[in-house]
């Protein structure tokens, strides 16, 4: 008898078809992490991107999927204003504080995110972040396997300082 899979999000999937395609992994089935202050490590923002203040960022990765395409982290930042170029897809939920984010496109829409707010930032998006005092976010990161040519272009952008290696600093 096959056991049901239970998601941390409350979904229950007992269909054998889902488990038949899963490969055995050396990763633990359940990964746990902590968001205690002492667990956060310095995650410096690219100095060329800082526009005002001295925003000190700290982060910790909580879990990473075995195929490295999905991870989650906690990130915090002190007051400052800086550019941010996303190097992967990121969904955030603000845990504490506030941030004002301006899209760097022709529409230049401005979003104010506070505790409890959620946002999706797509790979390659350029934004302007203003942290009035402090912000702390939980983030889910997704990377999509890309072609050699795409990865080469991304590497060139990284070398030129146009995008960070992880896009998050964590």
C-alpha positions as a printed Julia matrix, in Angstrom:
170×3 Matrix{Float64}:
  0.0    0.0     0.0
  1.37   3.37   -1.02
  1.38   6.21    1.49
 -0.18   9.57    0.63
  2.07  12.59    0.09
  1.22  15.49    2.36
  2.2   18.99    1.29
  3.13  21.65    3.85
  0.46  23.72    2.08
 -2.35  21.34    3.09
 -2.68  19.41   -0.17
 -3.01  15.65   -0.01
 -2.03  13.6    -3.03
 -2.37   9.85   -2.87
 -2.27   9.24   -6.62
  0.49   6.69   -7.4
  1.19   8.38  -10.76
  2.82  11.31   -8.96
  5.21   9.14   -6.97
  6.11   6.78   -9.82
  8.1    9.49  -11.63
 10.01  10.69   -8.58
 13.69   9.81   -8.45
 15.36   8.75   -5.22
 17.44  11.55   -3.77
 20.16  11.98   -1.22
 18.34  15.14   -0.12
 16.23  14.79    3.0
 12.53  14.38    2.29
 11.73  17.27    4.61
 14.12  20.2     4.95
 13.76  22.61    7.81
 15.15  26.09    8.31
 15.16  28.9    10.82
 14.54  32.61   10.56
 16.08  33.55   13.89
 18.16  36.74   13.74
 21.41  34.88   14.44
 20.84  32.65   11.38
 20.99  35.54    8.89
 24.34  36.14    7.19
 25.57  39.26    5.41
 24.27  39.37    1.81
 25.8   42.56    0.39
 23.96  44.51   -2.29
 26.05  45.25   -5.38
 27.75  48.56   -4.4
 27.18  49.92   -7.93
 23.43  49.54   -7.36
 23.25  51.55   -4.11
 21.8   55.02   -4.76
 21.24  56.37   -1.22
 22.18  55.41    2.32
 24.01  52.32    3.48
 21.52  49.45    3.11
 22.87  46.45    5.01
 21.26  43.2     3.78
 21.34  39.84    5.54
 19.82  36.53    4.46
 19.67  32.8     4.91
 18.56  30.04    2.57
 16.02  27.8     4.28
 15.63  24.96    1.76
 16.74  23.96   -1.75
 15.11  21.38   -4.05
 17.27  18.46   -5.13
 17.29  19.71   -8.74
 18.3   23.24   -7.64
 15.39  24.87   -9.47
 13.43  25.86   -6.36
 14.53  27.36   -3.06
 13.3   29.6    -0.3
 15.03  32.15    1.88
 14.58  34.97    4.35
 16.16  38.35    3.53
 16.25  41.61    5.48
 17.57  45.06    4.71
 18.13  48.32    6.58
 17.22  51.77    5.23
 18.48  52.74    1.79
 17.68  53.1    -1.88
 19.09  50.75   -4.53
 18.54  49.21   -7.93
 17.76  45.49   -8.07
 17.9   43.26  -11.16
 16.27  39.88  -10.59
 18.36  36.95  -11.8
 15.52  34.46  -11.25
 11.79  34.36  -10.59
 10.99  35.4    -7.02
  7.79  35.42   -4.99
  8.01  37.4    -1.76
  5.9   37.91    1.29
  6.83  40.83    3.51
  7.2   39.68    7.11
  8.13  42.98    8.75
  8.64  46.6     7.76
  7.99  48.29    4.45
  9.53  48.77    1.01
  8.58  50.98   -1.92
  9.4   49.33   -5.26
  9.39  51.19   -8.57
  9.32  49.22  -11.82
 12.07  50.38  -14.17
 10.07  50.25  -17.39
  8.14  52.86  -19.41
  5.13  52.7   -17.02
  7.29  53.0   -13.88
  4.5   51.73  -11.63
  5.19  52.12   -7.89
  4.25  49.46   -5.31
  4.37  49.83   -1.53
  4.69  46.47    0.22
  4.07  46.07    3.95
  3.86  43.1     6.35
  1.51  40.49    4.87
  1.82  41.74    1.25
  2.95  39.39   -1.52
  4.56  40.11   -4.91
  6.0   38.25   -7.89
  9.17  39.49   -9.62
 10.11  37.85  -12.89
 13.6   36.88  -13.99
 15.33  39.84  -15.66
 13.08  42.52  -14.11
 14.83  45.71  -13.02
 13.4   47.58  -10.02
 14.25  50.47   -7.72
 13.89  49.64   -4.01
 13.44  52.25   -1.29
 13.54  50.87    2.25
 12.44  53.69    4.6
 13.62  51.97    7.81
 13.7   48.17    7.58
 12.16  45.32    5.59
 12.19  41.54    6.08
 10.82  39.15    3.46
 10.3   35.45    2.91
 11.17  34.58   -0.69
 10.6   31.62   -2.97
 13.07  31.42   -5.86
 12.61  29.54   -9.1
 15.21  29.04  -11.76
 14.42  27.52  -15.13
 17.05  25.43  -16.92
 18.15  27.45  -19.95
 20.02  26.83  -23.19
 23.79  27.25  -23.45
 23.38  30.48  -25.46
 21.0   31.94  -22.88
 23.39  31.02  -20.03
 26.31  32.58  -21.91
 24.37  35.85  -22.33
 23.45  35.79  -18.63
 27.11  35.2   -17.67
 28.15  38.2   -19.77
 25.5   40.35  -18.06
 26.8   39.15  -14.69
 30.39  39.95  -15.59
 29.31  43.44  -16.69
 27.5   43.94  -13.36
 24.04  44.04  -14.92
 22.69  41.12  -12.87
 23.84  39.38   -9.68
 24.75  35.71   -9.72
 21.66  34.67   -7.76
 19.61  37.76   -8.35
 18.83  37.85   -4.65
 22.0   38.13   -2.75
 20.97  35.16   -0.66
